[in-house]
Every structure is written in C-alpha cells, then in structure tokens.
Amino acid sequence: MKRTLTTAVALLAALILTGCSGSGPSPDDKKYADAVAAADPDDFGGISTDKLADTLGSEGSELCDQLKKGSFEDATAYAKTGFSDKETAALISAAVLVYCPDQKDKLPAS
C-alpha cells in the first residue's frame, strides 16, 4: 500500500510538472507577436515568436479593450506607458489584426 501511494504521488507530481512546463503562448498570442514583429521589424523583428509573445503577455487584448471602451487615442495613451510611438502603432495595429478586427475603423488612415 505504501509503495502504491508513493507511486501515485510521484505520478501526480510528474503530471502537474508536465502540464505547467508545457504551457506556453497561445496560438493567438503567437499570431500577435508575429504581427507586431512584421509591423515593426526594427524594434521587434529580432525577437523569437515565443519570447515576444511571453514578453507582451496580454498587451494585445488589453489594447483591444481600450479600443472597445474608447478610441485609438485611448489605446495609444495606454500603450505609450512603456513603448515609443512607432512601437505603439505596431502593437495597436497588430492587436486589431489578431484580437479585434471589428475595431479596424478606429485606426487612423495610413
């Protein structure tokens, strides 16, 4: 009985560790990272997709939330807290492309 319990605990621990280590960026987060890198290759192009997706985290969906609540200027003000104008434009346009295409009409004309 003791050996069975020890084996069960070890198996459970292995399953938990495997589940935790196997989680990475979602497919949409990877698409977002790729779109950001394409929109601003000078600043983001040299970063691997997974690393950029991990670094950006929920930035894209948060920018979409700002667009949905208000305007492009609201999203810009939100993003500018940590990014340059060029980076901000890339982040917002990529967010619209991947997470909220219904907000495309809020983007400024190119």
PDB file of N, CA and C in Angstrom:
ATOM      1  N   MET A   1       0.817  -1.194   0.000  1.00  0.00           N
ATOM      2  CA  MET A   1       0.000   0.000   0.000  1.00  0.00           C
ATOM      3  C   MET A   1       0.858   1.255   0.000  1.00  0.00           C
ATOM      4  N   LYS A   2       1.916   1.264   0.825  1.00  0.00           N
ATOM      5  CA  LYS A   2       2.784   2.426   0.909  1.00  0.00           C
ATOM      6  C   LYS A   2       3.471   2.687  -0.432  1.00  0.00           C
ATOM      7  N   ARG A   3       3.892   1.618  -1.095  1.00  0.00           N
ATOM      8  CA  ARG A   3       4.570   1.761  -2.391  1.00  0.00           C
ATOM      9  C   ARG A   3       3.600   2.293  -3.443  1.00  0.00           C
ATOM     10  N   THR A   4       2.357   1.836  -3.419  1.00  0.00           N
ATOM     11  CA  THR A   4       1.357   2.301  -4.365  1.00  0.00           C
ATOM     12  C   THR A   4       1.078   3.783  -4.156  1.00  0.00           C
ATOM     13  N   LEU A   5       0.984   4.214  -2.906  1.00  0.00           N
ATOM     14  CA  LEU A   5       0.748   5.616  -2.596  1.00  0.00           C
ATOM     15  C   LEU A   5       1.916   6.473  -3.064  1.00  0.00           C
ATOM     16  N   THR A   6       3.146   6.018  -2.828  1.00  0.00           N
ATOM     17  CA  THR A   6       4.327   6.749  -3.265  1.00  0.00           C
ATOM     18  C   THR A   6       4.364   6.863  -4.786  1.00  0.00           C
ATOM     19  N   THR A   7       4.040   5.786  -5.468  1.00  0.00           N
ATOM     20  CA  THR A   7       4.000   5.799  -6.930  1.00  0.00           C
ATOM     21  C   THR A   7       2.922   6.757  -7.434  1.00  0.00           C
ATOM     22  N   ALA A   8       1.771   6.745  -6.800  1.00  0.00           N
ATOM     23  CA  ALA A   8       0.676   7.626  -7.205  1.00  0.00           C
ATOM     24  C   ALA A   8       1.050   9.093  -7.014  1.00  0.00           C
ATOM     25  N   VAL A   9       1.693   9.410  -5.895  1.00  0.00           N
ATOM     26  CA  VAL A   9       2.120  10.786  -5.627  1.00  0.00           C
ATOM     27  C   VAL A   9       3.170  11.218  -6.647  1.00  0.00           C
ATOM     28  N   ALA A  10       4.116  10.350  -6.962  1.00  0.00           N
ATOM     29  CA  ALA A  10       5.150  10.664  -7.948  1.00  0.00           C
ATOM     30  C   ALA A  10       4.534  10.887  -9.322  1.00  0.00           C
ATOM     31  N   LEU A  11       3.575  10.064  -9.685  1.00  0.00           N
ATOM     32  CA  LEU A  11       2.902  10.199 -10.977  1.00  0.00           C
ATOM     33  C   LEU A  11       2.122  11.506 -11.038  1.00  0.00           C
ATOM     34  N   LEU A  12       1.425  11.836  -9.974  1.00  0.00           N
ATOM     35  CA  LEU A  12       0.667  13.080  -9.925  1.00  0.00           C
ATOM     36  C   LEU A  12       1.606  14.284 -10.039  1.00  0.00           C
ATOM     37  N   ALA A  13       2.721  14.255  -9.336  1.00  0.00           N
ATOM     38  CA  ALA A  13       3.692  15.344  -9.406  1.00  0.00           C
ATOM     39  C   ALA A  13       4.243  15.487 -10.820  1.00  0.00           C
ATOM     40  N   ALA A  14       4.532  14.377 -11.470  1.00  0.00           N
ATOM     41  CA  ALA A  14       5.041  14.415 -12.846  1.00  0.00           C
ATOM     42  C   ALA A  14       4.005  15.004 -13.796  1.00  0.00           C
ATOM     43  N   LEU A  15       2.750  14.647 -13.627  1.00  0.00           N
ATOM     44  CA  LEU A  15       1.695  15.186 -14.482  1.00  0.00           C
ATOM     45  C   LEU A  15       1.529  16.685 -14.283  1.00  0.00           C
ATOM     46  N   ILE A  16       1.613  17.132 -13.047  1.00  0.00           N
ATOM     47  CA  ILE A  16       1.490  18.564 -12.764  1.00  0.00           C
ATOM     48  C   ILE A  16       2.653  19.322 -13.379  1.00  0.00           C
ATOM     49  N   LEU A  17       3.866  18.827 -13.187  1.00  0.00           N
ATOM     50  CA  LEU A  17       5.040  19.490 -13.752  1.00  0.00           C
ATOM     51  C   LEU A  17       5.007  19.496 -15.268  1.00  0.00           C
ATOM     52  N   THR A  18       4.581  18.423 -15.870  1.00  0.00           N
ATOM     53  CA  THR A  18       4.487  18.360 -17.325  1.00  0.00           C
ATOM     54  C   THR A  18       3.464  19.358 -17.831  1.00  0.00           C
ATOM     55  N   GLY A  19       2.334  19.460 -17.170  1.00  0.00           N
ATOM     56  CA  GLY A  19       1.302  20.408 -17.570  1.00  0.00           C
ATOM     57  C   GLY A  19       1.771  21.839 -17.446  1.00  0.00           C
ATOM     58  N   CYS A  20       2.507  22.153 -16.407  1.00  0.00           N
ATOM     59  CA  CYS A  20       2.991  23.510 -16.200  1.00  0.00           C
ATOM     60  C   CYS A  20       4.083  23.877 -17.175  1.00  0.00           C
ATOM     61  N   SER A  21       5.000  22.975 -17.406  1.00  0.00           N
ATOM     62  CA  SER A  21       6.119  23.305 -18.282  1.00  0.00           C
ATOM     63  C   SER A  21       5.719  23.286 -19.745  1.00  0.00           C
ATOM     64  N   GLY A  22       4.632  22.598 -20.076  1.00  0.00           N
ATOM     65  CA  GLY A  22       4.219  22.516 -21.465  1.00  0.00           C
ATOM     66  C   GLY A  22       3.388  23.699 -21.911  1.00  0.00           C
ATOM     67  N   SER A  23       2.953  24.521 -20.958  1.00  0.00           N
ATOM     68  CA  SER A  23       2.130  25.652 -21.360  1.00  0.00           C
ATOM     69  C   SER A  23       3.025  26.790 -21.821  1.00  0.00           C
ATOM     70  N   GLY A  24       2.642  27.353 -22.901  1.00  0.00           N
ATOM     71  CA  GLY A  24       3.380  28.477 -23.464  1.00  0.00           C
ATOM     72  C   GLY A  24       2.378  29.445 -24.043  1.00  0.00           C
ATOM     73  N   PRO A  25       2.835  30.306 -24.911  1.00  0.00           N
ATOM     74  CA  PRO A  25       1.915  31.264 -25.521  1.00  0.00           C
ATOM     75  C   PRO A  25       0.827  30.551 -26.329  1.00  0.00           C
ATOM     76  N   SER A  26      -0.351  31.121 -26.316  1.00  0.00           N
ATOM     77  CA  SER A  26      -1.458  30.567 -27.094  1.00  0.00           C
ATOM     78  C   SER A  26      -1.213  30.817 -28.579  1.00  0.00           C
ATOM     79  N   PRO A  27      -1.911  30.111 -29.438  1.00  0.00           N
ATOM     80  CA  PRO A  27      -1.769  30.370 -30.880  1.00  0.00           C
ATOM     81  C   PRO A  27      -2.064  31.828 -31.243  1.00  0.00           C
ATOM     82  N   ASP A  28      -3.073  32.431 -30.618  1.00  0.00           N
ATOM     83  CA  ASP A  28      -3.366  33.840 -30.899  1.00  0.00           C
ATOM     84  C   ASP A  28      -2.253  34.751 -30.403  1.00  0.00           C
ATOM     85  N   ASP A  29      -1.668  34.427 -29.253  1.00  0.00           N
ATOM     86  CA  ASP A  29      -0.553  35.228 -28.744  1.00  0.00           C
ATOM     87  C   ASP A  29       0.642  35.151 -29.695  1.00  0.00           C
ATOM     88  N   LYS A  30       0.862  33.994 -30.286  1.00  0.00           N
ATOM     89  CA  LYS A  30       1.947  33.848 -31.264  1.00  0.00           C
ATOM     90  C   LYS A  30       1.638  34.633 -32.540  1.00  0.00           C
ATOM     91  N   LYS A  31       0.380  34.597 -32.983  1.00  0.00           N
ATOM     92  CA  LYS A  31      -0.015  35.391 -34.154  1.00  0.00           C
ATOM     93  C   LYS A  31       0.185  36.867 -33.876  1.00  0.00           C
ATOM     94  N   TYR A  32      -0.166  37.288 -32.679  1.00  0.00           N
ATOM     95  CA  TYR A  32       0.005  38.683 -32.285  1.00  0.00           C
ATOM     96  C   TYR A  32       1.491  39.060 -32.307  1.00  0.00           C
ATOM     97  N   ALA A  33       2.323  38.234 -31.729  1.00  0.00           N
ATOM     98  CA  ALA A  33       3.767  38.503 -31.713  1.00  0.00           C
ATOM     99  C   ALA A  33       4.316  38.584 -33.134  1.00  0.00           C
ATOM    100  N   ASP A  34       3.894  37.683 -34.007  1.00  0.00           N
ATOM    101  CA  ASP A  34       4.338  37.730 -35.399  1.00  0.00           C
ATOM    102  C   ASP A  34       3.864  38.998 -36.095  1.00  0.00           C
ATOM    103  N   ALA A  35       2.627  39.411 -35.824  1.00  0.00           N
ATOM    104  CA  ALA A  35       2.089  40.625 -36.440  1.00  0.00           C
ATOM    105  C   ALA A  35       2.820  41.871 -35.932  1.00  0.00           C
ATOM    106  N   VAL A  36       3.158  41.889 -34.648  1.00  0.00           N
ATOM    107  CA  VAL A  36       3.920  43.007 -34.086  1.00  0.00           C
ATOM    108  C   VAL A  36       5.296  43.079 -34.745  1.00  0.00           C
ATOM    109  N   ALA A  37       5.956  41.940 -34.869  1.00  0.00           N
ATOM    110  CA  ALA A  37       7.284  41.899 -35.483  1.00  0.00           C
ATOM    111  C   ALA A  37       7.224  42.335 -36.945  1.00  0.00           C
ATOM    112  N   ALA A  38       6.168  41.962 -37.647  1.00  0.00           N
ATOM    113  CA  ALA A  38       6.024  42.366 -39.050  1.00  0.00           C
ATOM    114  C   ALA A  38       5.740  43.862 -39.167  1.00  0.00           C
ATOM    115  N   ALA A  39       4.974  44.405 -38.222  1.00  0.00           N
ATOM    116  CA  ALA A  39       4.628  45.820 -38.256  1.00  0.00           C
ATOM    117  C   ALA A  39       5.802  46.717 -37.855  1.00  0.00           C
ATOM    118  N   ASP A  40       6.695  46.215 -37.033  1.00  0.00           N
ATOM    119  CA  ASP A  40       7.859  46.990 -36.589  1.00  0.00           C
ATOM    120  C   ASP A  40       9.080  46.079 -36.487  1.00  0.00           C
ATOM    121  N   PRO A  41       9.613  45.683 -37.656  1.00  0.00           N
ATOM    122  CA  PRO A  41      10.743  44.745 -37.637  1.00  0.00           C
ATOM    123  C   PRO A  41      12.012  45.334 -37.016  1.00  0.00           C
ATOM    124  N   ASP A  42      12.172  46.652 -37.049  1.00  0.00           N
ATOM    125  CA  ASP A  42      13.369  47.256 -36.461  1.00  0.00           C
ATOM    126  C   ASP A  42      13.434  47.043 -34.952  1.00  0.00           C
ATOM    127  N   ASP A  43      12.291  47.144 -34.294  1.00  0.00           N
ATOM    128  CA  ASP A  43      12.271  47.018 -32.837  1.00  0.00           C
ATOM    129  C   ASP A  43      11.941  45.618 -32.339  1.00  0.00           C
ATOM    130  N   PHE A  44      11.125  44.872 -33.107  1.00  0.00           N
ATOM    131  CA  PHE A  44      10.645  43.579 -32.622  1.00  0.00           C
ATOM    132  C   PHE A  44      11.073  42.397 -33.490  1.00  0.00           C
ATOM    133  N   GLY A  45      11.591  42.650 -34.681  1.00  0.00           N
ATOM    134  CA  GLY A  45      11.873  41.590 -35.641  1.00  0.00           C
ATOM    135  C   GLY A  45      12.927  40.578 -35.217  1.00  0.00           C
ATOM    136  N   GLY A  46      13.852  40.969 -34.363  1.00  0.00           N
ATOM    137  CA  GLY A  46      14.920  40.069 -33.960  1.00  0.00           C
ATOM    138  C   GLY A  46      14.588  39.187 -32.766  1.00  0.00           C
ATOM    139  N   ILE A  47      13.358  39.269 -32.290  1.00  0.00           N
ATOM    140  CA  ILE A  47      12.955  38.509 -31.107  1.00  0.00           C
ATOM    141  C   ILE A  47      12.145  37.297 -31.552  1.00  0.00           C
ATOM    142  N   SER A  48      12.441  36.136 -30.999  1.00  0.00           N
ATOM    143  CA  SER A  48      11.704  34.928 -31.381  1.00  0.00           C
ATOM    144  C   SER A  48      10.225  35.080 -31.039  1.00  0.00           C
ATOM    145  N   THR A  49       9.391  34.401 -31.796  1.00  0.00           N
ATOM    146  CA  THR A  49       7.943  34.494 -31.611  1.00  0.00           C
ATOM    147  C   THR A  49       7.536  34.155 -30.185  1.00  0.00           C
ATOM    148  N   ASP A  50       8.006  33.037 -29.661  1.00  0.00           N
ATOM    149  CA  ASP A  50       7.613  32.626 -28.307  1.00  0.00           C
ATOM    150  C   ASP A  50       8.070  33.629 -27.253  1.00  0.00           C
ATOM    151  N   LYS A  51       9.292  34.129 -27.381  1.00  0.00           N
ATOM    152  CA  LYS A  51       9.809  35.081 -26.393  1.00  0.00           C
ATOM    153  C   LYS A  51       9.031  36.390 -26.460  1.00  0.00           C
ATOM    154  N   LEU A  52       8.745  36.861 -27.677  1.00  0.00           N
ATOM    155  CA  LEU A  52       7.989  38.096 -27.819  1.00  0.00           C
ATOM    156  C   LEU A  52       6.567  37.915 -27.283  1.00  0.00           C
ATOM    157  N   ALA A  53       5.952  36.782 -27.587  1.00  0.00           N
ATOM    158  CA  ALA A  53       4.598  36.506 -27.085  1.00  0.00           C
ATOM    159  C   ALA A  53       4.587  36.464 -25.560  1.00  0.00           C
ATOM    160  N   ASP A  54       5.587  35.837 -24.962  1.00  0.00           N
ATOM    161  CA  ASP A  54       5.678  35.797 -23.498  1.00  0.00           C
ATOM    162  C   ASP A  54       5.880  37.199 -22.926  1.00  0.00           C
ATOM    163  N   THR A  55       6.727  37.986 -23.575  1.00  0.00           N
ATOM    164  CA  THR A  55       7.024  39.332 -23.098  1.00  0.00           C
ATOM    165  C   THR A  55       5.802  40.241 -23.189  1.00  0.00           C
ATOM    166  N   LEU A  56       5.087  40.160 -24.304  1.00  0.00           N
ATOM    167  CA  LEU A  56       3.919  41.015 -24.497  1.00  0.00           C
ATOM    168  C   LEU A  56       2.737  40.594 -23.637  1.00  0.00           C
ATOM    169  N   GLY A  57       2.684  39.316 -23.319  1.00  0.00           N
ATOM    170  CA  GLY A  57       1.607  38.821 -22.469  1.00  0.00           C
ATOM    171  C   GLY A  57       0.243  39.164 -23.027  1.00  0.00           C
ATOM    172  N   SER A  58      -0.567  39.848 -22.232  1.00  0.00           N
ATOM    173  CA  SER A  58      -1.932  40.180 -22.642  1.00  0.00           C
ATOM    174  C   SER A  58      -2.047  41.583 -23.240  1.00  0.00           C
ATOM    175  N   GLU A  59      -0.937  42.156 -23.635  1.00  0.00           N
ATOM    176  CA  GLU A  59      -0.923  43.520 -24.176  1.00  0.00           C
ATOM    177  C   GLU A  59      -1.923  43.698 -25.324  1.00  0.00           C
ATOM    178  N   GLY A  60      -1.956  42.764 -26.260  1.00  0.00           N
ATOM    179  CA  GLY A  60      -2.843  42.887 -27.418  1.00  0.00           C
ATOM    180  C   GLY A  60      -4.310  42.918 -27.030  1.00  0.00           C
ATOM    181  N   SER A  61      -4.721  42.011 -26.173  1.00  0.00           N
ATOM    182  CA  SER A  61      -6.130  42.002 -25.768  1.00  0.00           C
ATOM    183  C   SER A  61      -6.465  43.216 -24.908  1.00  0.00           C
ATOM    184  N   GLU A  62      -5.507  43.700 -24.125  1.00  0.00           N
ATOM    185  CA  GLU A  62      -5.739  44.901 -23.325  1.00  0.00           C
ATOM    186  C   GLU A  62      -5.881  46.134 -24.221  1.00  0.00           C
ATOM    187  N   LEU A  63      -5.087  46.181 -25.286  1.00  0.00           N
ATOM    188  CA  LEU A  63      -5.226  47.293 -26.228  1.00  0.00           C
ATOM    189  C   LEU A  63      -6.587  47.256 -26.918  1.00  0.00           C
ATOM    190  N   CYS A  64      -7.052  46.064 -27.245  1.00  0.00           N
ATOM    191  CA  CYS A  64      -8.390  45.933 -27.829  1.00  0.00           C
ATOM    192  C   CYS A  64      -9.461  46.396 -26.844  1.00  0.00           C
ATOM    193  N   ASP A  65      -9.280  46.075 -25.576  1.00  0.00           N
ATOM    194  CA  ASP A  65     -10.227  46.546 -24.564  1.00  0.00           C
ATOM    195  C   ASP A  65     -10.273  48.073 -24.547  1.00  0.00           C
ATOM    196  N   GLN A  66      -9.101  48.703 -24.664  1.00  0.00           N
ATOM    197  CA  GLN A  66      -9.050  50.167 -24.698  1.00  0.00           C
ATOM    198  C   GLN A  66      -9.771  50.712 -25.931  1.00  0.00           C
ATOM    199  N   LEU A  67      -9.575  50.062 -27.064  1.00  0.00           N
ATOM    200  CA  LEU A  67     -10.262  50.490 -28.288  1.00  0.00           C
ATOM    201  C   LEU A  67     -11.775  50.329 -28.154  1.00  0.00           C
ATOM    202  N   LYS A  68     -12.187  49.226 -27.588  1.00  0.00           N
ATOM    203  CA  LYS A  68     -13.624  48.957 -27.445  1.00  0.00           C
ATOM    204  C   LYS A  68     -14.284  49.944 -26.482  1.00  0.00           C
ATOM    205  N   LYS A  69     -13.557  50.337 -25.449  1.00  0.00           N
ATOM    206  CA  LYS A  69     -14.097  51.278 -24.477  1.00  0.00           C
ATOM    207  C   LYS A  69     -14.089  52.715 -24.996  1.00  0.00           C
ATOM    208  N   GLY A  70     -13.147  53.006 -25.895  1.00  0.00           N
ATOM    209  CA  GLY A  70     -12.995  54.394 -26.317  1.00  0.00           C
ATOM    210  C   GLY A  70     -12.522  54.541 -27.742  1.00  0.00           C
ATOM    211  N   SER A  71     -11.324  55.066 -27.872  1.00  0.00           N
ATOM    212  CA  SER A  71     -10.813  55.438 -29.191  1.00  0.00           C
ATOM    213  C   SER A  71      -9.372  54.976 -29.382  1.00  0.00           C
ATOM    214  N   PHE A  72      -8.867  55.254 -30.576  1.00  0.00           N
ATOM    215  CA  PHE A  72      -7.469  54.969 -30.872  1.00  0.00           C
ATOM    216  C   PHE A  72      -6.572  55.734 -29.900  1.00  0.00           C
ATOM    217  N   GLU A  73      -6.945  56.951 -29.581  1.00  0.00           N
ATOM    218  CA  GLU A  73      -6.149  57.770 -28.672  1.00  0.00           C
ATOM    219  C   GLU A  73      -6.082  57.144 -27.276  1.00  0.00           C
ATOM    220  N   ASP A  74      -7.191  56.518 -26.851  1.00  0.00           N
ATOM    221  CA  ASP A  74      -7.190  55.834 -25.556  1.00  0.00           C
ATOM    222  C   ASP A  74      -6.207  54.666 -25.556  1.00  0.00           C
ATOM    223  N   ALA A  75      -6.239  53.898 -26.634  1.00  0.00           N
ATOM    224  CA  ALA A  75      -5.319  52.765 -26.743  1.00  0.00           C
ATOM    225  C   ALA A  75      -3.876  53.248 -26.832  1.00  0.00           C
ATOM    226  N   THR A  76      -3.672  54.340 -27.546  1.00  0.00           N
ATOM    227  CA  THR A  76      -2.329  54.907 -27.675  1.00  0.00           C
ATOM    228  C   THR A  76      -1.806  55.377 -26.323  1.00  0.00           C
ATOM    229  N   ALA A  77      -2.633  56.062 -25.582  1.00  0.00           N
ATOM    230  CA  ALA A  77      -2.222  56.537 -24.249  1.00  0.00           C
ATOM    231  C   ALA A  77      -1.883  55.363 -23.342  1.00  0.00           C
ATOM    232  N   TYR A  78      -2.663  54.300 -23.446  1.00  0.00           N
ATOM    233  CA  TYR A  78      -2.417  53.096 -22.649  1.00  0.00           C
ATOM    234  C   TYR A  78      -1.078  52.462 -23.027  1.00  0.00           C
ATOM    235  N   ALA A  79      -0.835  52.313 -24.316  1.00  0.00           N
ATOM    236  CA  ALA A  79       0.386  51.635 -24.775  1.00  0.00           C
ATOM    237  C   ALA A  79       1.630  52.482 -24.567  1.00  0.00           C
ATOM    238  N   LYS A  80       1.513  53.781 -24.652  1.00  0.00           N
ATOM    239  CA  LYS A  80       2.685  54.655 -24.554  1.00  0.00           C
ATOM    240  C   LYS A  80       3.337  54.635 -23.184  1.00  0.00           C
ATOM    241  N   THR A  81       2.696  54.012 -22.221  1.00  0.00           N
ATOM    242  CA  THR A  81       3.319  53.955 -20.904  1.00  0.00           C
ATOM    243  C   THR A  81       4.602  53.137 -20.922  1.00  0.00           C
ATOM    244  N   GLY A  82       4.784  52.314 -21.934  1.00  0.00           N
ATOM    245  CA  GLY A  82       6.003  51.527 -21.983  1.00  0.00           C
ATOM    246  C   GLY A  82       6.644  51.424 -23.358  1.00  0.00           C
ATOM    247  N   PHE A  83       6.074  52.117 -24.355  1.00  0.00           N
ATOM    248  CA  PHE A  83       6.565  51.951 -25.723  1.00  0.00           C
ATOM    249  C   PHE A  83       6.664  53.285 -26.447  1.00  0.00           C
ATOM    250  N   SER A  84       7.517  53.325 -27.468  1.00  0.00           N
ATOM    251  CA  SER A  84       7.662  54.514 -28.307  1.00  0.00           C
ATOM    252  C   SER A  84       6.442  54.658 -29.221  1.00  0.00           C
ATOM    253  N   ASP A  85       6.363  55.772 -29.943  1.00  0.00           N
ATOM    254  CA  ASP A  85       5.255  55.987 -30.887  1.00  0.00           C
ATOM    255  C   ASP A  85       5.214  54.894 -31.952  1.00  0.00           C
ATOM    256  N   LYS A  86       6.371  54.563 -32.491  1.00  0.00           N
ATOM    257  CA  LYS A  86       6.445  53.538 -33.541  1.00  0.00           C
ATOM    258  C   LYS A  86       6.034  52.170 -32.998  1.00  0.00           C
ATOM    259  N   GLU A  87       6.538  51.824 -31.828  1.00  0.00           N
ATOM    260  CA  GLU A  87       6.179  50.546 -31.207  1.00  0.00           C
ATOM    261  C   GLU A  87       4.686  50.503 -30.879  1.00  0.00           C
ATOM    262  N   THR A  88       4.171  51.625 -30.375  1.00  0.00           N
ATOM    263  CA  THR A  88       2.750  51.713 -30.031  1.00  0.00           C
ATOM    264  C   THR A  88       1.877  51.464 -31.251  1.00  0.00           C
ATOM    265  N   ALA A  89       2.219  52.091 -32.360  1.00  0.00           N
ATOM    266  CA  ALA A  89       1.445  51.899 -33.594  1.00  0.00           C
ATOM    267  C   ALA A  89       1.469  50.438 -34.027  1.00  0.00           C
ATOM    268  N   ALA A  90       2.621  49.800 -33.914  1.00  0.00           N
ATOM    269  CA  ALA A  90       2.743  48.382 -34.286  1.00  0.00           C
ATOM    270  C   ALA A  90       1.901  47.503 -33.363  1.00  0.00           C
ATOM    271  N   LEU A  91       1.959  47.771 -32.071  1.00  0.00           N
ATOM    272  CA  LEU A  91       1.212  46.976 -31.098  1.00  0.00           C
ATOM    273  C   LEU A  91      -0.300  47.092 -31.321  1.00  0.00           C
ATOM    274  N   ILE A  92      -0.761  48.309 -31.575  1.00  0.00           N
ATOM    275  CA  ILE A  92      -2.201  48.507 -31.755  1.00  0.00           C
ATOM    276  C   ILE A  92      -2.681  47.908 -33.063  1.00  0.00           C
ATOM    277  N   SER A  93      -1.946  48.130 -34.146  1.00  0.00           N
ATOM    278  CA  SER A  93      -2.388  47.572 -35.430  1.00  0.00           C
ATOM    279  C   SER A  93      -2.369  46.049 -35.408  1.00  0.00           C
ATOM    280  N   ALA A  94      -1.378  45.471 -34.755  1.00  0.00           N
ATOM    281  CA  ALA A  94      -1.321  44.006 -34.640  1.00  0.00           C
ATOM    282  C   ALA A  94      -2.457  43.483 -33.764  1.00  0.00           C
ATOM    283  N   ALA A  95      -2.787  44.212 -32.707  1.00  0.00           N
ATOM    284  CA  ALA A  95      -3.893  43.804 -31.830  1.00  0.00           C
ATOM    285  C   ALA A  95      -5.205  43.772 -32.604  1.00  0.00           C
ATOM    286  N   VAL A  96      -5.428  44.796 -33.412  1.00  0.00           N
ATOM    287  CA  VAL A  96      -6.655  44.849 -34.211  1.00  0.00           C
ATOM    288  C   VAL A  96      -6.685  43.692 -35.200  1.00  0.00           C
ATOM    289  N   LEU A  97      -5.568  43.429 -35.828  1.00  0.00           N
ATOM    290  CA  LEU A  97      -5.485  42.344 -36.803  1.00  0.00           C
ATOM    291  C   LEU A  97      -5.816  40.995 -36.172  1.00  0.00           C
ATOM    292  N   VAL A  98      -5.309  40.736 -34.991  1.00  0.00           N
ATOM    293  CA  VAL A  98      -5.432  39.408 -34.379  1.00  0.00           C
ATOM    294  C   VAL A  98      -6.623  39.289 -33.428  1.00  0.00           C
ATOM    295  N   TYR A  99      -6.805  40.261 -32.548  1.00  0.00           N
ATOM    296  CA  TYR A  99      -7.782  40.116 -31.468  1.00  0.00           C
ATOM    297  C   TYR A  99      -9.115  40.841 -31.678  1.00  0.00           C
ATOM    298  N   CYS A 100      -9.098  41.947 -32.416  1.00  0.00           N
ATOM    299  CA  CYS A 100     -10.351  42.722 -32.521  1.00  0.00           C
ATOM    300  C   CYS A 100     -10.505  43.388 -33.885  1.00  0.00           C
ATOM    301  N   PRO A 101     -10.616  42.585 -34.923  1.00  0.00           N
ATOM    302  CA  PRO A 101     -10.761  43.179 -36.260  1.00  0.00           C
ATOM    303  C   PRO A 101     -11.999  44.066 -36.391  1.00  0.00           C
ATOM    304  N   ASP A 102     -12.958  43.891 -35.486  1.00  0.00           N
ATOM    305  CA  ASP A 102     -14.146  44.740 -35.510  1.00  0.00           C
ATOM    306  C   ASP A 102     -13.838  46.187 -35.115  1.00  0.00           C
ATOM    307  N   GLN A 103     -12.627  46.448 -34.621  1.00  0.00           N
ATOM    308  CA  GLN A 103     -12.218  47.794 -34.223  1.00  0.00           C
ATOM    309  C   GLN A 103     -11.368  48.496 -35.289  1.00  0.00           C
ATOM    310  N   LYS A 104     -11.250  47.879 -36.452  1.00  0.00           N
ATOM    311  CA  LYS A 104     -10.382  48.406 -37.511  1.00  0.00           C
ATOM    312  C   LYS A 104     -10.748  49.838 -37.903  1.00  0.00           C
ATOM    313  N   ASP A 105     -12.023  50.181 -37.851  1.00  0.00           N
ATOM    314  CA  ASP A 105     -12.446  51.525 -38.237  1.00  0.00           C
ATOM    315  C   ASP A 105     -11.931  52.609 -37.279  1.00  0.00           C
ATOM    316  N   LYS A 106     -11.398  52.226 -36.128  1.00  0.00           N
ATOM    317  CA  LYS A 106     -10.846  53.200 -35.173  1.00  0.00           C
ATOM    318  C   LYS A 106      -9.381  53.515 -35.448  1.00  0.00           C
ATOM    319  N   LEU A 107      -8.752  52.733 -36.351  1.00  0.00           N
ATOM    320  CA  LEU A 107      -7.363  53.004 -36.689  1.00  0.00           C
ATOM    321  C   LEU A 107      -7.283  54.206 -37.627  1.00  0.00           C
ATOM    322  N   PRO A 108      -6.240  55.034 -37.467  1.00  0.00           N
ATOM    323  CA  PRO A 108      -6.098  56.165 -38.379  1.00  0.00           C
ATOM    324  C   PRO A 108      -5.776  55.679 -39.796  1.00  0.00           C
ATOM    325  N   ALA A 109      -6.185  56.434 -40.777  1.00  0.00           N
ATOM    326  CA  ALA A 109      -5.893  56.085 -42.173  1.00  0.00           C
ATOM    327  C   ALA A 109      -4.387  56.197 -42.398  1.00  0.00           C
ATOM    328  N   SER A 110      -3.857  55.252 -43.140  1.00  0.00           N
ATOM    329  CA  SER A 110      -2.405  55.247 -43.383  1.00  0.00           C
ATOM    330  C   SER A 110      -2.006  56.274 -44.416  1.00  0.00           C
TER     331      SER A 110
END
